[in-house]
PDB file of C-alpha atoms in Angstrom:
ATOM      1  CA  UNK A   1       0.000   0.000   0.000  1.00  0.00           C
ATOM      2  CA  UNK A   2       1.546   3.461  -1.118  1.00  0.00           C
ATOM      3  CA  UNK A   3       0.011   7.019   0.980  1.00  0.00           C
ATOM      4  CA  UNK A   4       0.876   9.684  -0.649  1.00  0.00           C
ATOM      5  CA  UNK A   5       1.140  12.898   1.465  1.00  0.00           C
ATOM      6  CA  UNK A   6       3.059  15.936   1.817  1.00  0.00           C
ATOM      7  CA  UNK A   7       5.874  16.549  -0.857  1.00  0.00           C
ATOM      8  CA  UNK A   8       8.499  16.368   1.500  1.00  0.00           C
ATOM      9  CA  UNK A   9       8.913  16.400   5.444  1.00  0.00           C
ATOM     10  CA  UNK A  10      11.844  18.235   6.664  1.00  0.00           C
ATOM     11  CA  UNK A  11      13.932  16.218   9.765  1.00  0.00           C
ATOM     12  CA  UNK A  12      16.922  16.793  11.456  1.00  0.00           C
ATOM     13  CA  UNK A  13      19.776  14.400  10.812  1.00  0.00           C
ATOM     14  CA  UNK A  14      23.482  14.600  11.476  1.00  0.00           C
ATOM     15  CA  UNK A  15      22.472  17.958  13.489  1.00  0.00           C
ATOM     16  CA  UNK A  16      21.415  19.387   9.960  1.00  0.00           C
ATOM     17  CA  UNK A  17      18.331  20.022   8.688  1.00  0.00           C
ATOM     18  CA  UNK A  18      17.409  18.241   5.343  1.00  0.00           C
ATOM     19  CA  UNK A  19      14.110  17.400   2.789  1.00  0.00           C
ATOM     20  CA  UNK A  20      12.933  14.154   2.158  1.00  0.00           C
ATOM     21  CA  UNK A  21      11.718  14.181  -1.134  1.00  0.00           C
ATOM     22  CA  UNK A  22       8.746  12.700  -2.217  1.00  0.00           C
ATOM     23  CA  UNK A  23      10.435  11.989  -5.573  1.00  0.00           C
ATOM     24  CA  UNK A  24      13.314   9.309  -4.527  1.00  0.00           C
ATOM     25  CA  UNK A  25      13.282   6.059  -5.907  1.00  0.00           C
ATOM     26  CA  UNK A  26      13.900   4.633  -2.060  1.00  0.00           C
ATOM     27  CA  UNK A  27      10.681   6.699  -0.411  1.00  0.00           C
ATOM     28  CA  UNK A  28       8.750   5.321  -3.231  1.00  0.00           C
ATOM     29  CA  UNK A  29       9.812   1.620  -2.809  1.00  0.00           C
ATOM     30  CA  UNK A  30       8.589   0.420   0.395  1.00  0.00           C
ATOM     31  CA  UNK A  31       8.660  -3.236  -0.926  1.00  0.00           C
ATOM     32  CA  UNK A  32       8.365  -5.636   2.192  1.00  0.00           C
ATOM     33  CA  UNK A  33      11.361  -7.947   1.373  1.00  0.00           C
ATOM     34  CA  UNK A  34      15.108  -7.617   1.901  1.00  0.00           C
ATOM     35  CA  UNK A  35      17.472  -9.844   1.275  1.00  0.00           C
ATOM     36  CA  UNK A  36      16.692 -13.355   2.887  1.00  0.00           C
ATOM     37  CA  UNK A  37      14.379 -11.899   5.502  1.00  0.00           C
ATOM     38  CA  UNK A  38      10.780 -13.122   5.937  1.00  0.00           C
ATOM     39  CA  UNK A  39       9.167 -10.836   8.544  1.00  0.00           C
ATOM     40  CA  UNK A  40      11.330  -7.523   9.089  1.00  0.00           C
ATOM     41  CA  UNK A  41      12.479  -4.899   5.889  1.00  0.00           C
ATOM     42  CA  UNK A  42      13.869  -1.623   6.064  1.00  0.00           C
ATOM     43  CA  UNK A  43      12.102   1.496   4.445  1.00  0.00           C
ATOM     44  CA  UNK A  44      12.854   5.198   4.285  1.00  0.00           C
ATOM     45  CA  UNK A  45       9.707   6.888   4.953  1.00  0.00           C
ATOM     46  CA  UNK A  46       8.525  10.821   5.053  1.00  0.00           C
ATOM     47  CA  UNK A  47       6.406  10.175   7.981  1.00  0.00           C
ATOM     48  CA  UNK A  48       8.954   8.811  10.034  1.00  0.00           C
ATOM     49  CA  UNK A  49      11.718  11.401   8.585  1.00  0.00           C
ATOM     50  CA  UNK A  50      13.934   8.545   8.116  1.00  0.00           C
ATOM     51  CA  UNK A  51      14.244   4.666   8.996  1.00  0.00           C
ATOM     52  CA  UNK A  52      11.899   2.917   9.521  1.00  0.00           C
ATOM     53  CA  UNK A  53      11.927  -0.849  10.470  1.00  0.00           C
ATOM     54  CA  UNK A  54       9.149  -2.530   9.228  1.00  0.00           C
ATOM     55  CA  UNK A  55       7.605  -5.616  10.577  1.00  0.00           C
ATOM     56  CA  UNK A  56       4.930  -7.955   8.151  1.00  0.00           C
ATOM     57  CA  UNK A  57       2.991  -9.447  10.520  1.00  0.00           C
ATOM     58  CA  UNK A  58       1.011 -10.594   7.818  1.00  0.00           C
ATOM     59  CA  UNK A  59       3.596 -12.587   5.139  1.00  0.00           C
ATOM     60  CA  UNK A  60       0.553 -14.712   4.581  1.00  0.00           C
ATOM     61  CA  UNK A  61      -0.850 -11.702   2.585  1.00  0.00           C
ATOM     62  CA  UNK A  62      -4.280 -12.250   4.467  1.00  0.00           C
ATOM     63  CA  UNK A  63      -6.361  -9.058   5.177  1.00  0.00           C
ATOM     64  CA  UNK A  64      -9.959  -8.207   6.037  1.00  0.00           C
ATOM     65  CA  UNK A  65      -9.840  -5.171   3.390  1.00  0.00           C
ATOM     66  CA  UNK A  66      -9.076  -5.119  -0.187  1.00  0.00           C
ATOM     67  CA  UNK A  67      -8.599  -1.452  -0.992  1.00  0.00           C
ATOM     68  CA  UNK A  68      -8.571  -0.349  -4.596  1.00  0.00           C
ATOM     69  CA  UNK A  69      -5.271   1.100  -4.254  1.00  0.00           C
ATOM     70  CA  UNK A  70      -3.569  -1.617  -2.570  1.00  0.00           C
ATOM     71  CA  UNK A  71      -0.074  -3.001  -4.195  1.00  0.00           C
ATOM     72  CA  UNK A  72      -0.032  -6.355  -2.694  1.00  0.00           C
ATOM     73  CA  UNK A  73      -0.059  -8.824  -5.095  1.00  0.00           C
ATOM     74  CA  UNK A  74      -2.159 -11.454  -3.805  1.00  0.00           C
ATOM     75  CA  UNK A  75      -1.579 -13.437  -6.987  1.00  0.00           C
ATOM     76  CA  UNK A  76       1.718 -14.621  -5.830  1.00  0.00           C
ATOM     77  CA  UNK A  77       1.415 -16.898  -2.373  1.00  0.00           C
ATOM     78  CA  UNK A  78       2.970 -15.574   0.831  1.00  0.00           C
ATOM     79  CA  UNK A  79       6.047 -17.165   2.181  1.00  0.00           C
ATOM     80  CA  UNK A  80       4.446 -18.149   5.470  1.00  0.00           C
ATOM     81  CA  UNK A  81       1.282 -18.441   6.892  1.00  0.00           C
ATOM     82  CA  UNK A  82       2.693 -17.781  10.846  1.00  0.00           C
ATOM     83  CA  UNK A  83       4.778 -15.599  12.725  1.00  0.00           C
ATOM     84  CA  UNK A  84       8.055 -17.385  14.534  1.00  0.00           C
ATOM     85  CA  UNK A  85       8.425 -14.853  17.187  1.00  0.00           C
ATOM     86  CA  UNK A  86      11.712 -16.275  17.653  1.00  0.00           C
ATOM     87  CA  UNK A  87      13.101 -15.318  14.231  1.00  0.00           C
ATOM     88  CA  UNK A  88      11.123 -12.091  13.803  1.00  0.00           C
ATOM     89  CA  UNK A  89      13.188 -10.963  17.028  1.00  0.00           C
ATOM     90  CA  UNK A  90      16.411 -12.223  15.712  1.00  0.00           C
ATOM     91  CA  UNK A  91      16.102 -10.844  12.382  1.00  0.00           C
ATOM     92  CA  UNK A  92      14.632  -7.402  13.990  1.00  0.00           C
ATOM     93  CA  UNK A  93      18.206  -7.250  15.611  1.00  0.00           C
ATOM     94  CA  UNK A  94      20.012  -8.397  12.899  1.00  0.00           C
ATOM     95  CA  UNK A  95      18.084  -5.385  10.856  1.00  0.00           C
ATOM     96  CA  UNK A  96      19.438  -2.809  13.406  1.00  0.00           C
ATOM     97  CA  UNK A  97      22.909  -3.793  13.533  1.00  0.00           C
ATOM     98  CA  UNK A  98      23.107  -4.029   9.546  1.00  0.00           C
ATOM     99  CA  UNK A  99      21.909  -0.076   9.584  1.00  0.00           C
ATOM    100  CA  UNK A 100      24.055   0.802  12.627  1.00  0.00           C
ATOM    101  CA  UNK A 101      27.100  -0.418  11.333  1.00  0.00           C
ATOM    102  CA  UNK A 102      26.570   1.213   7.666  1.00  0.00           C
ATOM    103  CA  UNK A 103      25.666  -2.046   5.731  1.00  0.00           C
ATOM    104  CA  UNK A 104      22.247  -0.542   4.984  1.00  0.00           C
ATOM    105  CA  UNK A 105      23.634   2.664   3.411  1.00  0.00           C
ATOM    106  CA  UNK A 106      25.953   0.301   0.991  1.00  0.00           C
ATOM    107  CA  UNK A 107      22.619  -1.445  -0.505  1.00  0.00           C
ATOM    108  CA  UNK A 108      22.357  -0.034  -3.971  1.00  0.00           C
ATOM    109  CA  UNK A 109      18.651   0.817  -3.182  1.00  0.00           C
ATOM    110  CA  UNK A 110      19.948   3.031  -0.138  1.00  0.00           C
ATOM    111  CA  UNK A 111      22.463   4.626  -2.089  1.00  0.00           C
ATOM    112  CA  UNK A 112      20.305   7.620  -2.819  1.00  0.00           C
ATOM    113  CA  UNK A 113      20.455   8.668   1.505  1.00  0.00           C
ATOM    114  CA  UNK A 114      22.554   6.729   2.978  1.00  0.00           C
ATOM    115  CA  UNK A 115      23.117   9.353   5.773  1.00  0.00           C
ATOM    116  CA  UNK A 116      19.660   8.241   6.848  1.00  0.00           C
ATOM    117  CA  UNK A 117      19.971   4.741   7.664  1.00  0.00           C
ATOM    118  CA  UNK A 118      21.648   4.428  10.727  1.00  0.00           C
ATOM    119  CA  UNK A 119      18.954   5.542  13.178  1.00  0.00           C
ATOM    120  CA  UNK A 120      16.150   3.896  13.136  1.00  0.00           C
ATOM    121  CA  UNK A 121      13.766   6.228  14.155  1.00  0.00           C
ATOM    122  CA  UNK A 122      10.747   3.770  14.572  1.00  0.00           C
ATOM    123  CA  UNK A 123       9.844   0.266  14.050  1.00  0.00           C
ATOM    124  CA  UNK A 124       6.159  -0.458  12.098  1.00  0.00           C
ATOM    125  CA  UNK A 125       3.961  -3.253  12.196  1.00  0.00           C
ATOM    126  CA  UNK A 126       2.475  -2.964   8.712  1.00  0.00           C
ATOM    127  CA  UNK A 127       3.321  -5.354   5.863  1.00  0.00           C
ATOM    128  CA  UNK A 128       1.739  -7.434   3.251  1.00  0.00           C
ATOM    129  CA  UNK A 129      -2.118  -7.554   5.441  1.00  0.00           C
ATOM    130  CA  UNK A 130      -3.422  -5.941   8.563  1.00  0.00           C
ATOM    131  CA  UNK A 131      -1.487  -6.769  11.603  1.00  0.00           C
ATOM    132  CA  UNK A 132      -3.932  -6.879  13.790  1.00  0.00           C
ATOM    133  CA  UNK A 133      -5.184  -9.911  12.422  1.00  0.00           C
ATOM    134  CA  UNK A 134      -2.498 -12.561  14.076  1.00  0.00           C
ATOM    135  CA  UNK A 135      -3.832 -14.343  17.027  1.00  0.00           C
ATOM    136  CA  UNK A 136      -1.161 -13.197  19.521  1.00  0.00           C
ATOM    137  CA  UNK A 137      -0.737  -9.342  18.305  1.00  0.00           C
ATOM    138  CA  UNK A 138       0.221  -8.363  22.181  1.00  0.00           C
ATOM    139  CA  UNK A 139       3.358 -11.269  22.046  1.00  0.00           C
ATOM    140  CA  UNK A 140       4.422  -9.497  18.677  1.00  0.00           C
ATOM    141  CA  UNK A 141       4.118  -6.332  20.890  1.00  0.00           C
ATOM    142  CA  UNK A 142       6.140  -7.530  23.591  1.00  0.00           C
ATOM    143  CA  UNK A 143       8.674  -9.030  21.091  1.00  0.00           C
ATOM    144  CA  UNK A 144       9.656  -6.214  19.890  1.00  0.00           C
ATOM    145  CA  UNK A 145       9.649  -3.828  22.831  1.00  0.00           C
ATOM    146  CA  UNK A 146      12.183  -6.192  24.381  1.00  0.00           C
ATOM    147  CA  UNK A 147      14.464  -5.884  20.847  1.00  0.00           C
ATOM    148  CA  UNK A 148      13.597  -1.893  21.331  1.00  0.00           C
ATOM    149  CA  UNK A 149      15.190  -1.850  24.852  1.00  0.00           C
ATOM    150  CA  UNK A 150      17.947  -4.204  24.023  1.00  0.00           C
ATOM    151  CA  UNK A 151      19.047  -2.237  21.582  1.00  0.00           C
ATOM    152  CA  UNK A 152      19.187   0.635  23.561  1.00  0.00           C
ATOM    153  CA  UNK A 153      16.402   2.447  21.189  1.00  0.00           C
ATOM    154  CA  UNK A 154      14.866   4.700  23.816  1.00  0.00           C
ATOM    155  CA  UNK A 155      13.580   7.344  21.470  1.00  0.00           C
ATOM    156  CA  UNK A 156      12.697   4.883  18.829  1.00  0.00           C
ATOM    157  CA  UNK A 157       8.964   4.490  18.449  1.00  0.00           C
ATOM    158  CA  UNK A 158       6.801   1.590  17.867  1.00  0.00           C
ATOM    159  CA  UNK A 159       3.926   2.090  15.537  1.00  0.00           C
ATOM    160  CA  UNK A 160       0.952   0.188  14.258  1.00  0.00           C
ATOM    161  CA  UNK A 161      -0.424   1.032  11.012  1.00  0.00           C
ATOM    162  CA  UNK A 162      -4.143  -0.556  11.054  1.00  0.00           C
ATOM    163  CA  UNK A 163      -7.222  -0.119   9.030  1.00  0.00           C
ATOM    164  CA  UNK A 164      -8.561  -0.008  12.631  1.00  0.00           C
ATOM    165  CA  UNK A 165     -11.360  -3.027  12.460  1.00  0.00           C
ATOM    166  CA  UNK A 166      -9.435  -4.922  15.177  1.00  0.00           C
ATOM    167  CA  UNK A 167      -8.837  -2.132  17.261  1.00  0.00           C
ATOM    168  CA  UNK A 168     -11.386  -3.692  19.476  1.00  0.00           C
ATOM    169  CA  UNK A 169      -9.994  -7.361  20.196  1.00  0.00           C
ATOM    170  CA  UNK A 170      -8.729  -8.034  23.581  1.00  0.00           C
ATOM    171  CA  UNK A 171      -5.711  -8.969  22.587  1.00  0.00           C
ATOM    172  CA  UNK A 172      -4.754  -5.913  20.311  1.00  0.00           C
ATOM    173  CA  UNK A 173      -5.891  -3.692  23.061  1.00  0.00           C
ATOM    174  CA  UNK A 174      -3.059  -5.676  25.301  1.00  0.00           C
ATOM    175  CA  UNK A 175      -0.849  -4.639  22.372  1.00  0.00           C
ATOM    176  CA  UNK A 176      -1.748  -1.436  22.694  1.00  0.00           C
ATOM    177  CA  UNK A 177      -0.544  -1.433  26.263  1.00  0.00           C
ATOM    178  CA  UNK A 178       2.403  -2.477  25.676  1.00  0.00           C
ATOM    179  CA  UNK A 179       3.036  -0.013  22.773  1.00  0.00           C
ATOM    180  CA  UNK A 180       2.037   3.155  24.959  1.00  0.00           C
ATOM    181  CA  UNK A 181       4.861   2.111  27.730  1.00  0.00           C
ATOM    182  CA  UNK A 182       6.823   1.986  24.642  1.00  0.00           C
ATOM    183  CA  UNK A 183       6.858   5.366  22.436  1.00  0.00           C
ATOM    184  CA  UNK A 184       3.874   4.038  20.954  1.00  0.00           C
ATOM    185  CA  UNK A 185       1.414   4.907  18.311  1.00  0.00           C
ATOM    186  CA  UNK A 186      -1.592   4.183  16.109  1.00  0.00           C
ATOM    187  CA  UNK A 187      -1.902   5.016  13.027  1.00  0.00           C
ATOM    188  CA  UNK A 188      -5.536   4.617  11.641  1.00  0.00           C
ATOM    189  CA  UNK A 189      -6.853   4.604   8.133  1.00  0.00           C
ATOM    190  CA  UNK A 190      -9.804   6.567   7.092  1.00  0.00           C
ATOM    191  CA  UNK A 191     -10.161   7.141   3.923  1.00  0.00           C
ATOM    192  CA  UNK A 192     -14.294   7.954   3.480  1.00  0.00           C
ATOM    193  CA  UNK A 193     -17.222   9.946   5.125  1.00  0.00           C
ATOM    194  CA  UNK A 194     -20.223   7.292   4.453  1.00  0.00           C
ATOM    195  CA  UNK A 195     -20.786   3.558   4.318  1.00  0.00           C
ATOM    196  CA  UNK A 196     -21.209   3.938   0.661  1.00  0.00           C
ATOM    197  CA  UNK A 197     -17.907   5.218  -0.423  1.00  0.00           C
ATOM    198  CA  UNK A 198     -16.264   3.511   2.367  1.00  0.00           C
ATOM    199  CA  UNK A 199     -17.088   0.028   0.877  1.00  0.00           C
ATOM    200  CA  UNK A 200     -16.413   1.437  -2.681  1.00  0.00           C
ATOM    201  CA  UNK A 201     -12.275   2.367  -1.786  1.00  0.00           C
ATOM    202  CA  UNK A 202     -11.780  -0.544   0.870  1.00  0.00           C
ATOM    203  CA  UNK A 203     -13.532  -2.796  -0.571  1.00  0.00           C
ATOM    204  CA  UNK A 204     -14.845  -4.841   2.860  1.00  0.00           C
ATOM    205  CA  UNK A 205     -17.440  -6.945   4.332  1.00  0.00           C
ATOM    206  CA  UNK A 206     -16.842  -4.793   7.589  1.00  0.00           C
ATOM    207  CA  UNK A 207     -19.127  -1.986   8.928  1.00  0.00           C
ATOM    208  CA  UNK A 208     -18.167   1.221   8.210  1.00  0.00           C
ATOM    209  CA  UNK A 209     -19.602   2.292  11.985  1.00  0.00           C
ATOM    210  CA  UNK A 210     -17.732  -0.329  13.444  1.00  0.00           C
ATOM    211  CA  UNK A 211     -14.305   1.205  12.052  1.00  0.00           C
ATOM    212  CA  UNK A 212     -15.407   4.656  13.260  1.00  0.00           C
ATOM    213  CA  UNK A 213     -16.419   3.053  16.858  1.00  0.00           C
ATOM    214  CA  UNK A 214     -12.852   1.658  16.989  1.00  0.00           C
ATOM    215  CA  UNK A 215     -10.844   5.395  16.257  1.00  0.00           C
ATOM    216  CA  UNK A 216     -12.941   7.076  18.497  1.00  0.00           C
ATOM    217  CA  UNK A 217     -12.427   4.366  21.184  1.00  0.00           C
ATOM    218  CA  UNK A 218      -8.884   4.192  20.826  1.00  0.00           C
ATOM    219  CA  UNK A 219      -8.620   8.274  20.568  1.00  0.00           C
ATOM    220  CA  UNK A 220     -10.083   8.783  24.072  1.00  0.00           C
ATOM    221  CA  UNK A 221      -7.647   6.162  25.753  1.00  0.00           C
ATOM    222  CA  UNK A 222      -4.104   7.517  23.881  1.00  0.00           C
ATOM    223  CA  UNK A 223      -3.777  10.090  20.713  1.00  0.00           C
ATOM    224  CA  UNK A 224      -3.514   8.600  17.404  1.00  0.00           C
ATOM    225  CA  UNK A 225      -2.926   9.727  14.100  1.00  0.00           C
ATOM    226  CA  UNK A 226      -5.143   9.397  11.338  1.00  0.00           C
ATOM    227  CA  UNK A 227      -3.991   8.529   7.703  1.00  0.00           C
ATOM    228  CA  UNK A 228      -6.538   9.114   4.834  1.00  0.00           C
ATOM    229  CA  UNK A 229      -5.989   8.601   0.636  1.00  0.00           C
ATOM    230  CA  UNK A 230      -8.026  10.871  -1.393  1.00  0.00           C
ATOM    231  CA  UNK A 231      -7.801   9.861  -5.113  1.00  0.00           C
ATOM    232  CA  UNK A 232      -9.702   9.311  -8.444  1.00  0.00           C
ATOM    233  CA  UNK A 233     -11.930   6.925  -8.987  1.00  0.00           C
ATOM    234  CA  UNK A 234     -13.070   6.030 -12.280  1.00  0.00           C
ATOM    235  CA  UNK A 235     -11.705   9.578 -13.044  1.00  0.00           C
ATOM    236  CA  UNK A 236     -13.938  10.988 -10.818  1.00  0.00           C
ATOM    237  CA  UNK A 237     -12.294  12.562  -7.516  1.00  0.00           C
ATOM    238  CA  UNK A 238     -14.124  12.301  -3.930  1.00  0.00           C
ATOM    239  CA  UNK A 239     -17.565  14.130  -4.040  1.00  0.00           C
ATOM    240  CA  UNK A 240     -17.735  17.577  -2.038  1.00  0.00           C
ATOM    241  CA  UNK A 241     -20.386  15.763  -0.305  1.00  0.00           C
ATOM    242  CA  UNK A 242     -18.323  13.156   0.997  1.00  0.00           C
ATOM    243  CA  UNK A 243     -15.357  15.101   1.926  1.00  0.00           C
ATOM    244  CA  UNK A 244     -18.065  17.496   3.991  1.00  0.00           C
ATOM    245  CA  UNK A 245     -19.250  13.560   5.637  1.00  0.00           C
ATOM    246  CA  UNK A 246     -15.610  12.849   6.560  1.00  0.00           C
ATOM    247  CA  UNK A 247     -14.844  15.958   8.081  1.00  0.00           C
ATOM    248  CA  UNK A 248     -17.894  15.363  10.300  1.00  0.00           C
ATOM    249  CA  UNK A 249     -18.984  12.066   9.695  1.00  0.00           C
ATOM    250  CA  UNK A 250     -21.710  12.599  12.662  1.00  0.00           C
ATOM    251  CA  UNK A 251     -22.848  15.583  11.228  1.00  0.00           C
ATOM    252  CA  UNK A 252     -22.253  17.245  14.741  1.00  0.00           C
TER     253      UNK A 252
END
């Protein structure tokens, strides 16, 4: 999945102050696999104004939304269908050392910044589905806070990027726990005002209230940010109407 947002986000790296531009070949490329890795890749992403570790808590490609704009090819099988916490925490180390140590600024797709890959400045659980969707989210949690610490990543954050329909599971919630003792934070996808366009972009069996139940639930217990894609479909960009909806989908 590619969000498009601002053209660049400025950061401060190396004690200087420096764009990320939208336009790089490595910003646009946030393909989740590296080398011989199966759950962890490394990204450089405007949001996080530099590296971000990514974790694919999903390399079964399974996911409760099928968004028109989606690039997972779900033509071509997964490489697993479950998550060996055990090597996702040994490759999430492995990940960290390669950038600390400059290996990750010697990768020909890194070549382009390589001044930005040696602090991680969060790790992500988004991948090839919706995270939330593994049994035993809050282990996955706890798995990599321990790597966090370990690593001596203190002001490294730990975000989940959701579509938010799991939000309300026990177990996520437990996740969530974890993440806010941990830098944590949500990012949720909204990307309509009404059940109508809502099902036409995401493309779900899922209620449209049910997703909106789940921000505003999570909002009132910690702040979360919320990540929308406005774009063309069949030519046609997002109604007036429904932009007016998502602004105040209550109409309150």
């Amino acid at each position: 999945m590619r969000t498009w947002g601002a053209a660049a986000y400025i950061g401060a790296v190396a004690e200087q102050t420096i764009q990320i531009k939208g336009n790089l070949a490595v910003v646009q490329d946030h393909a989740r696999q590296f080398s011989d890795f199966t759950f962890v890749y490394p990204v450089i992403s405007r949001r996080s104004r530099g590296l971000s570790i990514g974790v694919n808590l999903n390399p079964d490609k399974v996911c409760n939304f099928d968004c028109i704009y989606c690039e997972v090819d779900r033509r071509i099988p997964g490489k697993v269908s479950r998550v060996d916490l055990n090597q996702m925490r040994d490759e999430l180390k492995a990940m960290i050392h390669f950038a600390r140590d400059g290996g990750l600024a010697r990768e020909p797709k890194f070549c382009e910044v390589p001044w930005l890959t040696r602090e991680v400045k969060d790790i992500a659980f988004s991948g090839d589905g919706e995270p939330t969707m593994i049994a035993n989210f809050a282990e996955c949690a706890e798995a990599v806070a321990e790597v966090k610490h370990a690593e001596g990543l203190d002001q490294a954050k730990i975000v989940l990027i959701t579509d938010a329909a799991g939000l309300d599971k026990a177990d996520v919630r437990r996740g969530l726990e974890v993440m806010d003792a941990n830098q944590g934070e949500v990012w949720g996808k909204l990307d309509a005002g009404t059940e109508a366009y809502f099902h036409l972009v995401n493309r779900t069996t899922i209620r449209f209230d049910r997703i909106l139940h789940n921000l505003l639930a999570t909002a009132r217990v910690r702040p979360i940010v919320i990540q929308s894609l406005f774009l063309k479909v069949h030519g046609e960009a997002m109604p007036a109407a429904e932009l007016d909806a998502y602004c105040d989908p209550h109409g309150d």
